mmCIF file of N, CA and C in Angstrom:
data_model
loop_
_atom_site.group_PDB
_atom_site.id
_atom_site.type_symbol
_atom_site.label_atom_id
_atom_site.label_comp_id
_atom_site.label_asym_id
_atom_site.label_seq_id
_atom_site.Cartn_x
_atom_site.Cartn_y
_atom_site.Cartn_z
ATOM 1 N N MET A 1 -4.606 19.713 12.653
ATOM 2 C CA MET A 1 -4.090 18.657 13.015
ATOM 3 C C MET A 1 -4.561 17.256 12.913
ATOM 4 N N ALA A 2 -4.077 15.979 12.683
ATOM 5 C CA ALA A 2 -4.413 15.043 12.239
ATOM 6 C C ALA A 2 -4.151 14.052 13.702
ATOM 7 N N LYS A 3 -4.986 13.526 14.378
ATOM 8 C CA LYS A 3 -4.492 12.733 16.051
ATOM 9 C C LYS A 3 -3.884 11.509 15.453
ATOM 10 N N THR A 4 -2.495 11.696 16.525
ATOM 11 C CA THR A 4 -1.978 10.910 16.502
ATOM 12 C C THR A 4 -2.038 9.268 17.846
ATOM 13 N N TYR A 5 -2.252 8.472 17.330
ATOM 14 C CA TYR A 5 -2.245 6.875 17.978
ATOM 15 C C TYR A 5 -1.149 6.276 18.477
ATOM 16 N N ARG A 6 -1.326 5.905 19.408
ATOM 17 C CA ARG A 6 0.153 4.504 19.609
ATOM 18 C C ARG A 6 -0.693 3.397 19.766
ATOM 19 N N ILE A 7 -0.442 2.474 18.781
ATOM 20 C CA ILE A 7 -1.038 1.145 19.033
ATOM 21 C C ILE A 7 -0.224 0.076 18.908
ATOM 22 N N GLU A 8 -0.145 -0.818 20.196
ATOM 23 C CA GLU A 8 1.002 -2.196 20.341
ATOM 24 C C GLU A 8 0.306 -3.524 19.826
ATOM 25 N N LEU A 9 1.322 -4.239 19.020
ATOM 26 C CA LEU A 9 1.143 -5.056 17.866
ATOM 27 C C LEU A 9 2.293 -6.144 18.450
ATOM 28 N N ASP A 10 1.605 -7.180 18.345
ATOM 29 C CA ASP A 10 3.014 -8.245 18.460
ATOM 30 C C ASP A 10 3.865 -8.517 17.002
ATOM 31 N N GLU A 11 4.740 -8.870 16.937
ATOM 32 C CA GLU A 11 5.454 -8.830 15.477
ATOM 33 C C GLU A 11 4.956 -9.689 14.530
ATOM 34 N N HIS A 12 4.094 -10.638 15.121
ATOM 35 C CA HIS A 12 3.118 -11.445 14.094
ATOM 36 C C HIS A 12 1.761 -10.665 13.519
ATOM 37 N N HIS A 13 1.275 -10.097 14.162
ATOM 38 C CA HIS A 13 0.516 -8.885 13.933
ATOM 39 C C HIS A 13 0.777 -7.941 13.261
ATOM 40 N N LEU A 14 2.030 -7.159 13.544
ATOM 41 C CA LEU A 14 2.626 -6.218 12.584
ATOM 42 C C LEU A 14 3.004 -6.426 11.025
ATOM 43 N N GLY A 15 3.645 -8.281 11.170
ATOM 44 C CA GLY A 15 3.816 -8.318 9.837
ATOM 45 C C GLY A 15 2.433 -8.497 9.334
ATOM 46 N N GLN A 16 1.576 -8.838 9.886
ATOM 47 C CA GLN A 16 0.076 -8.893 8.784
ATOM 48 C C GLN A 16 -0.275 -7.000 8.173
ATOM 49 N N LEU A 17 -0.237 -7.077 8.763
ATOM 50 C CA LEU A 17 -0.488 -5.267 8.927
ATOM 51 C C LEU A 17 0.348 -5.191 7.743
ATOM 52 N N LEU A 18 1.305 -5.248 7.862
ATOM 53 C CA LEU A 18 2.209 -4.558 6.500
ATOM 54 C C LEU A 18 2.035 -5.434 5.649
ATOM 55 N N ASP A 19 2.257 -6.641 5.597
ATOM 56 C CA ASP A 19 1.607 -7.572 4.152
ATOM 57 C C ASP A 19 0.358 -7.412 3.694
ATOM 58 N N GLY A 20 -0.826 -6.629 4.431
ATOM 59 C CA GLY A 20 -2.018 -6.402 3.680
ATOM 60 C C GLY A 20 -1.646 -4.582 3.169
ATOM 61 N N LEU A 21 -1.031 -3.594 3.860
ATOM 62 C CA LEU A 21 -0.597 -2.500 3.583
ATOM 63 C C LEU A 21 0.092 -2.841 2.296
ATOM 64 N N GLU A 22 1.508 -3.872 1.915
ATOM 65 C CA GLU A 22 1.810 -3.705 0.871
ATOM 66 C C GLU A 22 1.251 -4.579 -0.501
ATOM 67 N N ILE A 23 0.096 -5.221 0.152
ATOM 68 C CA ILE A 23 -0.949 -5.774 -1.311
ATOM 69 C C ILE A 23 -1.620 -4.616 -1.572
ATOM 70 N N ARG A 24 -2.136 -3.927 -0.761
ATOM 71 C CA ARG A 24 -2.920 -2.422 -1.447
ATOM 72 C C ARG A 24 -2.410 -1.015 -1.803
ATOM 73 N N ALA A 25 -0.369 -1.406 -2.008
ATOM 74 C CA ALA A 25 0.321 -0.503 -2.509
ATOM 75 C C ALA A 25 0.678 -1.066 -4.083
ATOM 76 N N ASP A 26 0.309 -2.137 -3.972
ATOM 77 C CA ASP A 26 1.014 -3.290 -5.525
ATOM 78 C C ASP A 26 -0.349 -2.693 -6.159
ATOM 79 N N SER A 27 -1.472 -3.055 -5.239
ATOM 80 C CA SER A 27 -2.890 -3.125 -6.186
ATOM 81 C C SER A 27 -2.929 -1.794 -6.979
ATOM 82 N N TRP A 28 -2.609 -0.627 -6.158
ATOM 83 C CA TRP A 28 -2.150 0.890 -7.023
ATOM 84 C C TRP A 28 -2.124 0.953 -7.693
ATOM 85 N N ARG A 29 -0.137 0.548 -7.820
ATOM 86 C CA ARG A 29 0.418 0.799 -8.763
ATOM 87 C C ARG A 29 0.372 -0.391 -9.855
ATOM 88 N N ARG A 30 0.289 -1.472 -9.589
ATOM 89 C CA ARG A 30 -0.534 -2.353 -10.766
ATOM 90 C C ARG A 30 -1.731 -0.833 -11.767
ATOM 91 N N THR A 31 -2.646 -0.798 -11.259
ATOM 92 C CA THR A 31 -3.887 -0.259 -11.488
ATOM 93 C C THR A 31 -3.252 0.750 -12.317
ATOM 94 N N ALA A 32 -1.850 1.391 -11.944
ATOM 95 C CA ALA A 32 -1.269 3.275 -12.602
ATOM 96 C C ALA A 32 -1.028 2.415 -13.829
ATOM 97 N N GLU A 33 -0.162 1.559 -13.778
ATOM 98 C CA GLU A 33 0.712 1.006 -14.917
ATOM 99 C C GLU A 33 -0.472 0.253 -16.032
ATOM 100 N N TYR A 34 -1.753 -0.255 -15.436
ATOM 101 C CA TYR A 34 -2.813 -0.806 -16.148
ATOM 102 C C TYR A 34 -3.012 0.576 -17.249
ATOM 103 N N LEU A 35 -3.390 1.575 -16.524
ATOM 104 C CA LEU A 35 -3.853 2.631 -17.257
ATOM 105 C C LEU A 35 -2.785 3.531 -17.795
ATOM 106 N N ARG A 36 -1.564 3.238 -17.225
ATOM 107 C CA ARG A 36 -0.690 4.140 -18.579
ATOM 108 C C ARG A 36 -0.473 3.322 -19.801
ATOM 109 N N ALA A 37 -0.755 1.810 -19.784
ATOM 110 C CA ALA A 37 -0.297 1.028 -20.804
ATOM 111 C C ALA A 37 -1.899 0.884 -22.001
ATOM 112 N N GLY A 38 -2.783 0.513 -20.738
ATOM 113 C CA GLY A 38 -4.092 0.326 -21.755
ATOM 114 C C GLY A 38 -4.450 -0.666 -21.839
ATOM 115 N N ASP A 39 -3.763 -1.687 -20.915
ATOM 116 C CA ASP A 39 -3.899 -3.017 -21.363
ATOM 117 C C ASP A 39 -2.924 -4.027 -19.934
ATOM 118 N N MET A 40 -3.558 -5.357 -19.725
ATOM 119 C CA MET A 40 -2.521 -6.137 -18.393
ATOM 120 C C MET A 40 -1.469 -6.887 -19.156
ATOM 121 N N PRO A 41 -0.395 -6.953 -18.052
ATOM 122 C CA PRO A 41 0.683 -7.284 -18.809
ATOM 123 C C PRO A 41 0.093 -9.279 -19.272
ATOM 124 N N ASP A 42 0.943 -9.364 -20.290
ATOM 125 C CA ASP A 42 0.642 -11.370 -20.467
ATOM 126 C C ASP A 42 1.018 -12.144 -19.274
ATOM 127 N N GLY A 43 -0.531 -12.969 -18.557
ATOM 128 C CA GLY A 43 -0.163 -14.007 -17.711
ATOM 129 C C GLY A 43 -0.589 -13.553 -16.677
ATOM 130 N N GLU A 44 -0.867 -12.168 -16.478
ATOM 131 C CA GLU A 44 -1.185 -11.264 -15.195
ATOM 132 C C GLU A 44 -2.347 -11.031 -14.803
ATOM 133 N N PHE A 45 -3.247 -11.272 -13.611
ATOM 134 C CA PHE A 45 -4.234 -10.993 -13.605
ATOM 135 C C PHE A 45 -4.542 -10.068 -12.190
ATOM 136 N N PHE A 46 -5.282 -9.198 -12.027
ATOM 137 C CA PHE A 46 -5.309 -8.351 -11.043
ATOM 138 C C PHE A 46 -6.533 -7.674 -10.821
ATOM 139 N N ILE A 47 -7.097 -6.787 -9.732
ATOM 140 C CA ILE A 47 -8.461 -6.141 -9.786
ATOM 141 C C ILE A 47 -8.159 -4.940 -10.172
ATOM 142 N N ILE A 48 -8.726 -4.265 -11.020
ATOM 143 C CA ILE A 48 -8.059 -2.869 -11.465
ATOM 144 C C ILE A 48 -9.146 -2.296 -9.988
ATOM 145 N N GLU A 49 -8.126 -1.203 -9.549
ATOM 146 C CA GLU A 49 -8.845 -0.637 -8.510
ATOM 147 C C GLU A 49 -9.717 0.691 -9.216
ATOM 148 N N GLU A 50 -10.902 1.381 -8.549
ATOM 149 C CA GLU A 50 -11.436 2.527 -8.926
ATOM 150 C C GLU A 50 -10.783 4.005 -9.009
ATOM 151 N N CYS A 51 -10.376 4.805 -9.925
ATOM 152 C CA CYS A 51 -10.268 5.953 -9.797
ATOM 153 C C CYS A 51 -9.900 6.577 -10.545
ATOM 154 N N SER A 52 -9.911 7.606 -10.873
ATOM 155 C CA SER A 52 -9.847 8.832 -11.571
ATOM 156 C C SER A 52 -9.124 8.493 -12.996
ATOM 157 N N ASP A 53 -7.368 8.293 -12.508
ATOM 158 C CA ASP A 53 -7.041 8.191 -13.486
ATOM 159 C C ASP A 53 -5.701 7.968 -12.921
ATOM 160 N N GLU A 54 -4.611 7.927 -13.888
ATOM 161 C CA GLU A 54 -3.314 7.593 -13.973
ATOM 162 C C GLU A 54 -2.648 7.983 -12.496
ATOM 163 N N GLU A 55 -2.633 9.143 -12.391
ATOM 164 C CA GLU A 55 -2.015 9.863 -11.246
ATOM 165 C C GLU A 55 -2.926 9.536 -9.654
ATOM 166 N N GLU A 56 -4.016 9.654 -9.803
ATOM 167 C CA GLU A 56 -4.879 9.161 -8.581
ATOM 168 C C GLU A 56 -4.281 7.707 -8.394
ATOM 169 N N ALA A 57 -4.098 6.964 -9.085
ATOM 170 C CA ALA A 57 -3.520 5.658 -8.709
ATOM 171 C C ALA A 57 -2.144 5.769 -8.535
ATOM 172 N N GLU A 58 -1.259 5.731 -9.072
ATOM 173 C CA GLU A 58 -0.002 6.248 -8.476
ATOM 174 C C GLU A 58 -0.002 7.029 -6.886
ATOM 175 N N GLY A 59 -0.413 8.308 -6.911
ATOM 176 C CA GLY A 59 -0.880 8.679 -5.445
ATOM 177 C C GLY A 59 -1.193 8.045 -4.381
ATOM 178 N N LEU A 60 -2.269 7.198 -4.672
ATOM 179 C CA LEU A 60 -2.597 6.243 -3.362
ATOM 180 C C LEU A 60 -1.665 4.871 -3.435
ATOM 181 N N ALA A 61 -0.920 5.022 -4.425
ATOM 182 C CA ALA A 61 0.121 3.804 -3.617
ATOM 183 C C ALA A 61 1.156 4.171 -3.280
ATOM 184 N N ALA A 62 1.386 5.613 -3.862
ATOM 185 C CA ALA A 62 2.460 6.534 -2.708
ATOM 186 C C ALA A 62 2.333 6.241 -1.422
ATOM 187 N N HIS A 63 1.547 6.884 -1.158
ATOM 188 C CA HIS A 63 0.431 6.841 0.097
ATOM 189 C C HIS A 63 0.328 5.474 1.245
ATOM 190 N N PHE A 64 0.113 4.574 0.374
ATOM 191 C CA PHE A 64 0.352 3.569 0.913
ATOM 192 C C PHE A 64 1.728 3.296 1.593
ATOM 193 N N GLU A 65 2.770 3.217 0.586
ATOM 194 C CA GLU A 65 4.215 2.827 0.529
ATOM 195 C C GLU A 65 4.803 4.019 1.829
ATOM 196 N N ALA A 66 4.240 5.269 2.026
ATOM 197 C CA ALA A 66 4.448 6.024 3.210
ATOM 198 C C ALA A 66 3.851 5.564 4.562
ATOM 199 N N ILE A 67 2.935 4.836 4.213
ATOM 200 C CA ILE A 67 2.566 4.525 5.650
ATOM 201 C C ILE A 67 3.778 3.235 5.790
ATOM 202 N N ILE A 68 3.728 2.266 5.089
ATOM 203 C CA ILE A 68 4.844 1.588 5.139
ATOM 204 C C ILE A 68 5.786 2.140 5.995
ATOM 205 N N LYS A 69 6.935 2.777 5.175
ATOM 206 C CA LYS A 69 7.925 3.151 5.921
ATOM 207 C C LYS A 69 7.895 3.904 6.842
ATOM 208 N N ASN A 70 6.907 4.763 7.193
ATOM 209 C CA ASN A 70 6.629 5.085 8.890
ATOM 210 C C ASN A 70 6.589 3.965 9.793
ATOM 211 N N ILE A 71 5.998 3.112 9.542
ATOM 212 C CA ILE A 71 5.797 1.938 10.294
ATOM 213 C C ILE A 71 6.859 0.676 10.660
ATOM 214 N N GLN A 72 7.738 1.053 9.384
ATOM 215 C CA GLN A 72 9.081 0.279 9.327
ATOM 216 C C GLN A 72 10.410 1.258 10.078
ATOM 217 N N SER A 73 10.113 2.336 10.027
ATOM 218 C CA SER A 73 10.743 2.839 10.752
ATOM 219 C C SER A 73 10.853 2.906 12.172
ATOM 220 N N GLN A 74 9.804 3.178 12.799
ATOM 221 C CA GLN A 74 9.123 2.986 13.602
ATOM 222 C C GLN A 74 9.520 1.665 14.711
ATOM 223 N N MET A 75 9.573 0.706 13.676
ATOM 224 C CA MET A 75 10.105 -0.686 14.349
ATOM 225 C C MET A 75 11.358 -0.663 14.188
ATOM 226 N N GLU A 76 12.332 -0.266 13.315
ATOM 227 C CA GLU A 76 13.669 0.091 13.725
ATOM 228 C C GLU A 76 14.063 0.640 14.643
ATOM 229 N N ALA A 77 13.560 2.002 15.269
ATOM 230 C CA ALA A 77 13.512 2.655 15.945
ATOM 231 C C ALA A 77 13.775 1.646 17.689
ATOM 232 N N GLN A 78 13.062 0.733 17.533
ATOM 233 C CA GLN A 78 12.588 0.036 18.867
ATOM 234 C C GLN A 78 13.947 -0.821 18.891
ATOM 235 N N PRO A 79 14.332 -1.307 20.435
ATOM 236 C CA PRO A 79 15.220 -2.025 20.633
ATOM 237 C C PRO A 79 14.670 -3.676 20.485
#
């Protein structure tokens, strides 16, 4: 079983952490879209993440989204 950590951050640091996680999730979502479509949408530029295929990119996006939801639910549970 994975070890659980308890980390305390003020709201500003936590906001920065969530922003960073959202950027990573978005990057993986865009990579999955690129692999599915085979090209970038007009007018958009982003760095394509290195992965094996569309499914891996989608899985990594989902992983980051799960982390974000976990943190947000813990935030909402606090007074």
